[in-house]
Short mmCIF file of C-alpha atoms in Angstrom, two decimals:
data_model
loop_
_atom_site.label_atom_id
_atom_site.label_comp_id
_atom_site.label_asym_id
_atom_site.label_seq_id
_atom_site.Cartn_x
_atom_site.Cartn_y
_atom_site.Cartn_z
CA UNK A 1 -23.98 -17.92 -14.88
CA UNK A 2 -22.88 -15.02 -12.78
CA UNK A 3 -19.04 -15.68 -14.16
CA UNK A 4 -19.89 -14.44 -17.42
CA UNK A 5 -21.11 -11.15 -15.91
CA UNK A 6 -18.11 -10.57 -13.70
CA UNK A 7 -15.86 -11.41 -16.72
CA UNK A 8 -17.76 -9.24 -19.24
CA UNK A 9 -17.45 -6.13 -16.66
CA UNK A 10 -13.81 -6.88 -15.82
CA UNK A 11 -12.66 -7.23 -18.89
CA UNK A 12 -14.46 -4.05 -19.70
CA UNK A 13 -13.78 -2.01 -17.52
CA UNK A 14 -10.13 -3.04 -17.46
CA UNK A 15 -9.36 -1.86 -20.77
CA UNK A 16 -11.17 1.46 -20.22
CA UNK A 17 -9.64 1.99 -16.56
CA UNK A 18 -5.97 1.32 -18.43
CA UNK A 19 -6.31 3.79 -21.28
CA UNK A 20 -7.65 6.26 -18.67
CA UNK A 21 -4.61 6.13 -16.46
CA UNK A 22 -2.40 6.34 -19.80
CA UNK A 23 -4.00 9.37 -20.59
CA UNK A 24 -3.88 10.95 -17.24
CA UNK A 25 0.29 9.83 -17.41
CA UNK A 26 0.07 7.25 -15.37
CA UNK A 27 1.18 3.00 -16.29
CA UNK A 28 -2.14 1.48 -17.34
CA UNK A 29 -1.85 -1.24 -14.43
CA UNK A 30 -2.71 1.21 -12.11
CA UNK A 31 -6.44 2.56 -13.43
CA UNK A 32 -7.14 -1.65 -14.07
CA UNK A 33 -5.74 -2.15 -9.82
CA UNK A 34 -8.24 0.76 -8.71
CA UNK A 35 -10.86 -0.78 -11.20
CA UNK A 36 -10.87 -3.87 -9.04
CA UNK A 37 -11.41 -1.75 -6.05
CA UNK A 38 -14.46 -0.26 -7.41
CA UNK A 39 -16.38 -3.41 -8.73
CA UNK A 40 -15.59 -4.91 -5.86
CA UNK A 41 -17.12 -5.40 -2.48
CA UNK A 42 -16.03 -1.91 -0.69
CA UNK A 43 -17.90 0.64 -3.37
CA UNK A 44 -20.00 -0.68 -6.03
CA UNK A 45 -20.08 -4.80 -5.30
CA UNK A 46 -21.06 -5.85 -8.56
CA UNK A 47 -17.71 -8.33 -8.62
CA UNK A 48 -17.71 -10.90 -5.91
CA UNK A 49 -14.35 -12.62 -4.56
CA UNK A 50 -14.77 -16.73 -5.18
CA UNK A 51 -13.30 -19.74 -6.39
CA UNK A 52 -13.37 -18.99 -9.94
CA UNK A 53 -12.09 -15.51 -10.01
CA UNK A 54 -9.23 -16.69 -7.83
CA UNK A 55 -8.31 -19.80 -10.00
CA UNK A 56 -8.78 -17.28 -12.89
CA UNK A 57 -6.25 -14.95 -10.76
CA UNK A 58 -3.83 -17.62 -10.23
CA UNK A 59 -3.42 -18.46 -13.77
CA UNK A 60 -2.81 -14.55 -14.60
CA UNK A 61 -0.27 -13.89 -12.12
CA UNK A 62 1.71 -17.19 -13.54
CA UNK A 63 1.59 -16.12 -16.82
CA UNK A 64 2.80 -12.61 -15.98
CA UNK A 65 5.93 -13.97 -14.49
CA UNK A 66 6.10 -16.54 -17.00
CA UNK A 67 6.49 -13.22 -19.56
CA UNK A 68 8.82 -11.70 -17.46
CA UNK A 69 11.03 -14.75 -17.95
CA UNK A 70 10.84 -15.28 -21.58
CA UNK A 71 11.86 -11.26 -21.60
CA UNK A 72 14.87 -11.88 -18.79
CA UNK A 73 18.47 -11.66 -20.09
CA UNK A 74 19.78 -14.34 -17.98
CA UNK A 75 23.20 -12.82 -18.64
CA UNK A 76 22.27 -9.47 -17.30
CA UNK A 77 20.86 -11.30 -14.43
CA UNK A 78 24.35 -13.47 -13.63
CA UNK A 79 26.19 -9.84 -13.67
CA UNK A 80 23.79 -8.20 -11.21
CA UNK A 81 23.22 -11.57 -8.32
CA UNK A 82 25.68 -9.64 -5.97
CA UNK A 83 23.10 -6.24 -6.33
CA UNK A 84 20.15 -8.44 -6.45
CA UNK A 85 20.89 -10.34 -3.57
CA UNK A 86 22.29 -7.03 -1.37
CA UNK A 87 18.86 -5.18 -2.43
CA UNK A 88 16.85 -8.75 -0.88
CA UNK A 89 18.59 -8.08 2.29
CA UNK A 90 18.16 -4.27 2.23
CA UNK A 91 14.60 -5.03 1.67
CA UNK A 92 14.19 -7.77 4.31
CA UNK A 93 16.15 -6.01 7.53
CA UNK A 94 14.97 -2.57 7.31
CA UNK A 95 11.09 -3.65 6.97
CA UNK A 96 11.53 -6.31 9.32
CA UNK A 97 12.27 -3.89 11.70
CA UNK A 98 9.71 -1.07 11.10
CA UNK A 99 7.19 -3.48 11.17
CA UNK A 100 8.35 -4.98 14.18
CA UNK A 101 8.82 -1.66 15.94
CA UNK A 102 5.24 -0.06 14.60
CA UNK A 103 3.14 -3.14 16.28
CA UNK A 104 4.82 -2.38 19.43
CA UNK A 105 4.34 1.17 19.34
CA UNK A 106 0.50 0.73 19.50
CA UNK A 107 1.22 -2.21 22.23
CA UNK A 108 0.71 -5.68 20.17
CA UNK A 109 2.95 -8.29 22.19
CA UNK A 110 6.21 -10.12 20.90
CA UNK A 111 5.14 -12.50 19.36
CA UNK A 112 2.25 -10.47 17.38
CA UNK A 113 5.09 -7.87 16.51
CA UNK A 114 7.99 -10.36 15.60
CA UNK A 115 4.98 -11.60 12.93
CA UNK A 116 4.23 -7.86 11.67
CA UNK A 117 7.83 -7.40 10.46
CA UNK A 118 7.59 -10.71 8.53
CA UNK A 119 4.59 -9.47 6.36
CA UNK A 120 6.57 -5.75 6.34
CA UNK A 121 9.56 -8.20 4.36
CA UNK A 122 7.12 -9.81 1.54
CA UNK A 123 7.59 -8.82 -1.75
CA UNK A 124 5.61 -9.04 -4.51
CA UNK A 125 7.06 -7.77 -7.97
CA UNK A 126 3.89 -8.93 -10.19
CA UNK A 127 2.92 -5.29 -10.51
CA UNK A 128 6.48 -3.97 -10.87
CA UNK A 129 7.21 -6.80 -13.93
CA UNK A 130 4.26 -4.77 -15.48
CA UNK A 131 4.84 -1.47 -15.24
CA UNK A 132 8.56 -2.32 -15.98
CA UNK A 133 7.15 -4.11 -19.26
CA UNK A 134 5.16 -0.72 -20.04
CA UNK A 135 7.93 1.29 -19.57
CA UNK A 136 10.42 -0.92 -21.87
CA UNK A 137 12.69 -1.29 -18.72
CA UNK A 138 11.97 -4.95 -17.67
CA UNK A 139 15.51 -5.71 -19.37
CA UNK A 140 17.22 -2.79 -18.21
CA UNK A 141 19.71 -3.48 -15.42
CA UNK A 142 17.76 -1.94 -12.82
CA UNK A 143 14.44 -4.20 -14.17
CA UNK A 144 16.55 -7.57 -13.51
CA UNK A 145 17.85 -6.78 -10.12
CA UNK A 146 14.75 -6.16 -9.26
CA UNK A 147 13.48 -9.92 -10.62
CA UNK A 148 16.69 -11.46 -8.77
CA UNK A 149 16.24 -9.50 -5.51
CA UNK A 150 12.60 -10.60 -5.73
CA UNK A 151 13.22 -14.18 -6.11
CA UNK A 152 16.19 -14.09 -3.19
CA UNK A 153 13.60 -12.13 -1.00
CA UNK A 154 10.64 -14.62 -1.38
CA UNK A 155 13.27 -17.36 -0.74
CA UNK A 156 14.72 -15.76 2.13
CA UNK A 157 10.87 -14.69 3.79
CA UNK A 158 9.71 -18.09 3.74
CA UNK A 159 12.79 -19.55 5.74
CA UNK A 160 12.06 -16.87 8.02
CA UNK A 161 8.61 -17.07 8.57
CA UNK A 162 9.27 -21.05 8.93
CA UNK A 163 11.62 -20.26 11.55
CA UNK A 164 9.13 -17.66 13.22
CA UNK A 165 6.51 -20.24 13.63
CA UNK A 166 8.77 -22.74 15.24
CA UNK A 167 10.24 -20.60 18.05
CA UNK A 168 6.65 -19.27 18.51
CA UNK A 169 5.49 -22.77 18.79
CA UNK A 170 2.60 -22.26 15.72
CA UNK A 171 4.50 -24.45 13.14
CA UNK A 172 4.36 -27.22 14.76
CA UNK A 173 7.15 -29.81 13.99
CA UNK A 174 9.10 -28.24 11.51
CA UNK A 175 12.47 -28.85 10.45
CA UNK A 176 14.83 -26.44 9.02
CA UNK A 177 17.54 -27.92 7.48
CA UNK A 178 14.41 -30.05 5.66
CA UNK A 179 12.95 -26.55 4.27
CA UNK A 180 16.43 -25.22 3.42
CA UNK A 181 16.91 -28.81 1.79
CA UNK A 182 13.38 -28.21 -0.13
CA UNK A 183 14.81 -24.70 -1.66
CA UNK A 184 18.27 -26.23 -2.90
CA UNK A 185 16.37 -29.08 -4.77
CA UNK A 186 13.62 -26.69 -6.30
CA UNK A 187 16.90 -24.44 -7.87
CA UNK A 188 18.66 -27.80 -8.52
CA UNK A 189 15.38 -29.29 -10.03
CA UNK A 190 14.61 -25.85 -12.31
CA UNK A 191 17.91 -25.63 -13.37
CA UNK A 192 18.75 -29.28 -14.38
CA UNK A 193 14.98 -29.26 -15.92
CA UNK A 194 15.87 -26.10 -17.96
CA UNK A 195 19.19 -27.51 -19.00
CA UNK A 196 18.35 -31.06 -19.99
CA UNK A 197 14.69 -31.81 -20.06
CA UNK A 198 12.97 -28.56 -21.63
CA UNK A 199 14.87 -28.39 -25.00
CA UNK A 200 13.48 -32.07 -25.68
CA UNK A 201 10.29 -31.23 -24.31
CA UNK A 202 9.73 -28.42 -26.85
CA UNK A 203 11.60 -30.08 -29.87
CA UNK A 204 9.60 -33.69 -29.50
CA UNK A 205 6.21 -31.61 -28.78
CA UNK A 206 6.64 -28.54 -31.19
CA UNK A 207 6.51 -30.96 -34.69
CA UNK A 208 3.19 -32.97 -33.51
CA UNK A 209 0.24 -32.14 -35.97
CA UNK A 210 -2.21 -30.70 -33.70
CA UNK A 211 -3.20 -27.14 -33.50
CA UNK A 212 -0.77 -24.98 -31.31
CA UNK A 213 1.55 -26.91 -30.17
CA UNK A 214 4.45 -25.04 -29.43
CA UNK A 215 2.09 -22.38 -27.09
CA UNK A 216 0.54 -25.99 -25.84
CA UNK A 217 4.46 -27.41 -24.70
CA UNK A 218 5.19 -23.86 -23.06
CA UNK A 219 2.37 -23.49 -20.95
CA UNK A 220 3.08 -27.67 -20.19
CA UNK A 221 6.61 -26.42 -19.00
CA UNK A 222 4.94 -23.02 -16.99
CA UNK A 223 2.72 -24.71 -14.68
CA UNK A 224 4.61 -27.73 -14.33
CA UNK A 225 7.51 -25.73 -12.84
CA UNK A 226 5.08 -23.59 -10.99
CA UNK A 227 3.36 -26.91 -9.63
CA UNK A 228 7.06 -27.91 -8.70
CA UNK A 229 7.48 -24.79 -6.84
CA UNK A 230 4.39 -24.87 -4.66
CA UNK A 231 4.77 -28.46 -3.75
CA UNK A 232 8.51 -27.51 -2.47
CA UNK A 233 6.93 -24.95 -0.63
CA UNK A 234 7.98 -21.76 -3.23
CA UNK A 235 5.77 -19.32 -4.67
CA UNK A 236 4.06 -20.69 -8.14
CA UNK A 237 5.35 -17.10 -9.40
CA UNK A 238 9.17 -18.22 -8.86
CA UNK A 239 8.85 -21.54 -10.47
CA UNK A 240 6.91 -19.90 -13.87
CA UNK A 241 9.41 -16.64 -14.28
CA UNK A 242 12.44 -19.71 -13.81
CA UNK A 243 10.46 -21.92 -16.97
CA UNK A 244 10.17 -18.41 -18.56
CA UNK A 245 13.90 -18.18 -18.58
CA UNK A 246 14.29 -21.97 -19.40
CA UNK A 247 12.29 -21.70 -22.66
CA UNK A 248 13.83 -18.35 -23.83
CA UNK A 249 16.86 -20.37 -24.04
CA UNK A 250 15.57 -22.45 -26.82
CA UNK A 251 15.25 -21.31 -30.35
CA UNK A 252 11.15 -21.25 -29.41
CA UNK A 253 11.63 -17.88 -27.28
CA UNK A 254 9.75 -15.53 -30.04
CA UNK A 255 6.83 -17.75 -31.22
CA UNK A 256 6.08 -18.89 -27.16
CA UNK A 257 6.34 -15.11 -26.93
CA UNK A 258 4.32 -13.80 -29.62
CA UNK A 259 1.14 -16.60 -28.66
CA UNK A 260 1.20 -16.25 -24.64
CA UNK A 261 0.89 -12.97 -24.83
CA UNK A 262 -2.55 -12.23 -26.20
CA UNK A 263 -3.61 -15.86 -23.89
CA UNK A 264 -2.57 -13.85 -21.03
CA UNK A 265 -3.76 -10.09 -21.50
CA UNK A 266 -6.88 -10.86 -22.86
CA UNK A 267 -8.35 -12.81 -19.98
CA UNK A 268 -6.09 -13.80 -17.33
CA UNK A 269 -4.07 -10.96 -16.20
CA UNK A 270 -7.00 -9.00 -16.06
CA UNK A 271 -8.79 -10.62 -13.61
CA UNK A 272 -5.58 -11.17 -11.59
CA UNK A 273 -5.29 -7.26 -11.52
CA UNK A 274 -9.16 -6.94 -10.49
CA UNK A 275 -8.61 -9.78 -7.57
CA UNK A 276 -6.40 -7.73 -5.64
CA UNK A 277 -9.32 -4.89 -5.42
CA UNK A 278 -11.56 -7.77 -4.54
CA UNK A 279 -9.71 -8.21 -0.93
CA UNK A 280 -10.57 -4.39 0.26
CA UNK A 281 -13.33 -4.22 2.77
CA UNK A 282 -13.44 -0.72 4.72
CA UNK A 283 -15.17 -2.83 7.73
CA UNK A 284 -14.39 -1.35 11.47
CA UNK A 285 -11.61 0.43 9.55
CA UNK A 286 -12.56 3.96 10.99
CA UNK A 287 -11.51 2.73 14.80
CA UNK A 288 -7.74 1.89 13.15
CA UNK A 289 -6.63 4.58 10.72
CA UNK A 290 -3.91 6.07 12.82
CA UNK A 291 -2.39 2.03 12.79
CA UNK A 292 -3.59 2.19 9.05
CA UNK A 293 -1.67 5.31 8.27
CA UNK A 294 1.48 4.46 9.95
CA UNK A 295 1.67 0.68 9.08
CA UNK A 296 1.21 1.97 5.46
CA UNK A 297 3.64 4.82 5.38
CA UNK A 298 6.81 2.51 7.14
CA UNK A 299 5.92 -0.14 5.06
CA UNK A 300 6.71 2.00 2.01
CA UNK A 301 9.46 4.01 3.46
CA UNK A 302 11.23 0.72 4.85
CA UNK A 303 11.36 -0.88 0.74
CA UNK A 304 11.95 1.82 -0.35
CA UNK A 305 14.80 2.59 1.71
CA UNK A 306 16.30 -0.74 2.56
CA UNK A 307 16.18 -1.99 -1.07
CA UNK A 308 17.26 1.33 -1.81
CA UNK A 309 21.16 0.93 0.15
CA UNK A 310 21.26 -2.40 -1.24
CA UNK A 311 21.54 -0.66 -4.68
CA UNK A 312 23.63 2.36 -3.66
CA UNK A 313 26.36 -0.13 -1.52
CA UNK A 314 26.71 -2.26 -4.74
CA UNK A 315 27.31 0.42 -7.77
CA UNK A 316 23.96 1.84 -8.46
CA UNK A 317 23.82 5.87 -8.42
CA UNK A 318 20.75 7.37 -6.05
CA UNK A 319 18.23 7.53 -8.61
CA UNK A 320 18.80 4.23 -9.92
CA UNK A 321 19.00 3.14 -6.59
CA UNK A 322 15.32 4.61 -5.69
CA UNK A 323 13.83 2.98 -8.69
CA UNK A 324 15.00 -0.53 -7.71
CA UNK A 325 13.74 0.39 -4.26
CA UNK A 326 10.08 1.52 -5.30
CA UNK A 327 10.17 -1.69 -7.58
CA UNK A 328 10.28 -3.87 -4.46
CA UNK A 329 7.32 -2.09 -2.38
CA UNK A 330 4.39 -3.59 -3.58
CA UNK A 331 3.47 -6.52 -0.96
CA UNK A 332 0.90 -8.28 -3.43
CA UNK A 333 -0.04 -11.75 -3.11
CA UNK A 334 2.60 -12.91 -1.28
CA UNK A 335 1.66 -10.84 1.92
CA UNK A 336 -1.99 -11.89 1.81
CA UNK A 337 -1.01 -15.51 1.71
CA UNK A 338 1.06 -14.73 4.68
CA UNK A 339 -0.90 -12.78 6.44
CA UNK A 340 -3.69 -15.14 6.09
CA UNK A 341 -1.30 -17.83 7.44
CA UNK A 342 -0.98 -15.73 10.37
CA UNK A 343 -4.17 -15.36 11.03
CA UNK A 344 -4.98 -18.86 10.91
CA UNK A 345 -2.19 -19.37 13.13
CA UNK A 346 -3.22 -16.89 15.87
CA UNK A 347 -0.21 -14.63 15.30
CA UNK A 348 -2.47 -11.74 14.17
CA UNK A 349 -5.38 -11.08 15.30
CA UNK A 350 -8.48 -10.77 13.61
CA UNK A 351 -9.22 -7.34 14.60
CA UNK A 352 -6.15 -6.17 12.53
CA UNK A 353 -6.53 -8.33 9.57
CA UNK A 354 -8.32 -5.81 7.22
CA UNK A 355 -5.82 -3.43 8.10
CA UNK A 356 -3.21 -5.16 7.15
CA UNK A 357 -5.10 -5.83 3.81
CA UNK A 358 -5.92 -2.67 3.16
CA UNK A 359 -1.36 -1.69 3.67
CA UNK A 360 -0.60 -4.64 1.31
CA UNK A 361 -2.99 -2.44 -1.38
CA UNK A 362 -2.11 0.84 -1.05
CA UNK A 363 1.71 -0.67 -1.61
CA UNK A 364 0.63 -2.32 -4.88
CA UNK A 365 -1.06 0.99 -5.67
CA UNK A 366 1.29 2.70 -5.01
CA UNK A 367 4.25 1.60 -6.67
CA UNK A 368 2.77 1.87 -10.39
CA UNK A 369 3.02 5.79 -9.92
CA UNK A 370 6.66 5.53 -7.65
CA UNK A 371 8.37 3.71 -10.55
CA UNK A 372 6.77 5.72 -13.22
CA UNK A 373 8.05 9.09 -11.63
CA UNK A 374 11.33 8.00 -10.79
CA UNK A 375 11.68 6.42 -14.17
CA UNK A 376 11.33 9.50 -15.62
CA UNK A 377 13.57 11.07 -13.40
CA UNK A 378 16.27 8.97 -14.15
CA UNK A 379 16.19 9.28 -17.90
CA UNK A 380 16.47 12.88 -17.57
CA UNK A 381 19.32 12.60 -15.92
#
């Protein structure tokens, strides 16, 4: 019965934690990220990481991005691809190569280093979608290159870290031209899905006299595209903001809206927010906090910076161009998974692991407060 107790204190203490930031200026996301940090394991351990909180997780993070797609304007997106896709590049090259460069300045090998700049290029834009949402910006132009460059950069990391583990010999027999083949199918597959098969999906389930069943057909459509995704080998997240998007385009946009919404904030989101504290564990960490520090500090700088040109070389003025920049630093989920990939594959070793845990926080921490200030910069300007 111990899920009860972990949901009755995170759910609690969420709320609380959120007004508290709002108060103190701050987006609300950030007092319910350091919330999770505090039940958790490293300071007062009355939440415990397991199956349920991370299935609980799962389902939050999905319907998160499956908000931010009902909210997209696809057309806004279409007009910005060239930015998005220059900002996914930015953000890939430049962290690529701090990462690379900071595991060799403390003497990792290669092979150990070539891996360290492929968690520097993850990108994780759960939190940003958020605070973006908070701040009324998630439709702005700068909020949907930011959702396009994400999508191009989680496309573009996978193919690279597929590509890492073959050279290095980890991967064992993978093809390339197969996982290239596996992305084109899961954009051909979304977008013919979205076309043809979700308007008569939603119009043959919305009229059936059971309770809810317009929410019931959109949440079908969510995890089926997010099931899609994972089984091509994409993030879940990619293939729930793309159903997102699909749904918005049929005339059941404002009630799927208006019914996810208090599904997903009440319960689910929550604990998703609270999971990513659950990972910190301050372990050995006093023998590594100069590697901490720096690892940390480049892999903010590098997103920051490299997303940053990507905006500035394709229209954006500076400030607009630092605010799509801090919207890409948070690492999230998607460097844990990789980094635990890594680890399983012996291309990091164990004895950096929580280090490299502990980065991938601090970015989501960080970039709350980083796209709040320069928000606010921008619309003084």
């Amino acid at each position: 019965m111990m899920f009860l107790l972990y949901l009755v204190l995170i759910l609690f203490f969420t709320k609380v934690a959120g007004e508290a930031s709002v108060r103190l200026g701050q987006p609300a996301v950030l007092g319910k990220l350091i919330v999770g940090i505090l039940l958790g394991p490293a300071v007062l351990g009355w939440v415990q990481q397991g199956a349920f909180i991370d299935e609980l997780s799962e389902i939050g993070v999905l319907l998160l991005m499956f908000i931010a797609g009902l909210e997209t304007d696809l057309e806004q997106l279409r007009k910005n691809w060239r930015s998005s896709l220059a900002v996914a590049v930015g953000g890939i090259i430049l962290p690529f190569a701090g990462g690379y460069s900071s595991a060799l300045a403390f003497g990792l090998s290669q092979s150990y280093a070539l891996f360290f700049g492929i968690i520097f290029c993850a990108t994780s834009v759960s939190i940003s979608v958020q605070v973006l949402k908070e701040m009324n910006q998630l439709n702005s132009r700068e909020g949907t290159t930011i959702l396009g460059a994400a999508v191009l950069d989680d496309v573009l990391v996978i193919l690279l870290l597929a590509v890492m583990m073959s050279v290095l010999g980890t991967g064992g027999e993978i093809s390339i031209p197969l996982l290239i083949g596996k992305k084109a199918l899961f954009f051909l597959g979304v977008i013919v899905a979205g076309w043809f098969a979700v308007p008569k999906v939603m119009k043959w389930m919305a009229p059936l006299r059971v309770t809810e069943a317009v929410v019931t057909a959109a949440l079908v459509v969510c995890f089926s595209f997010a099931y899609f995704a994972e089984w091509l080998e994409m993030a879940g997240i990619i293939g729930a903001f793309a159903a997102g998007i699909a749904i918005a385009q049929t005339g059941y946009k404002e009630a799927v809206e208006r019914k996810v919404e208090p599904i997903a904030y009440s319960i689910f989101v929550p604990v998703f927010f609270v999971s990513i504290g659950l990972n910190i564990s301050f372990a050995g960490i006093g023998q590594q906090w100069g590697f901490l520090l720096l690892i940390t500090v480049i892999a903010c700088l590098t997103k920051l910076v490299g997303g940053g040109i990507g905006a500035r070389l394709t229209g954006f003025n500076t400030r607009s161009s630092l605010l799509i920049g801090s919207g890409m630093v948070s690492r999230g989920e998607v460097a844990l998974i990789i980094a635990a990939t890594g680890l399983q594959a012996g291309l990091l070793l164990p004895e950096y692991f929580t280090s490299v845990v502990l980065m991938v926080i601090v970015t989501t921490l960080a970039t709350p407060p980083l796209l709040k200030a320069l928000s606010r910069e921008k619309q003084r300007t």
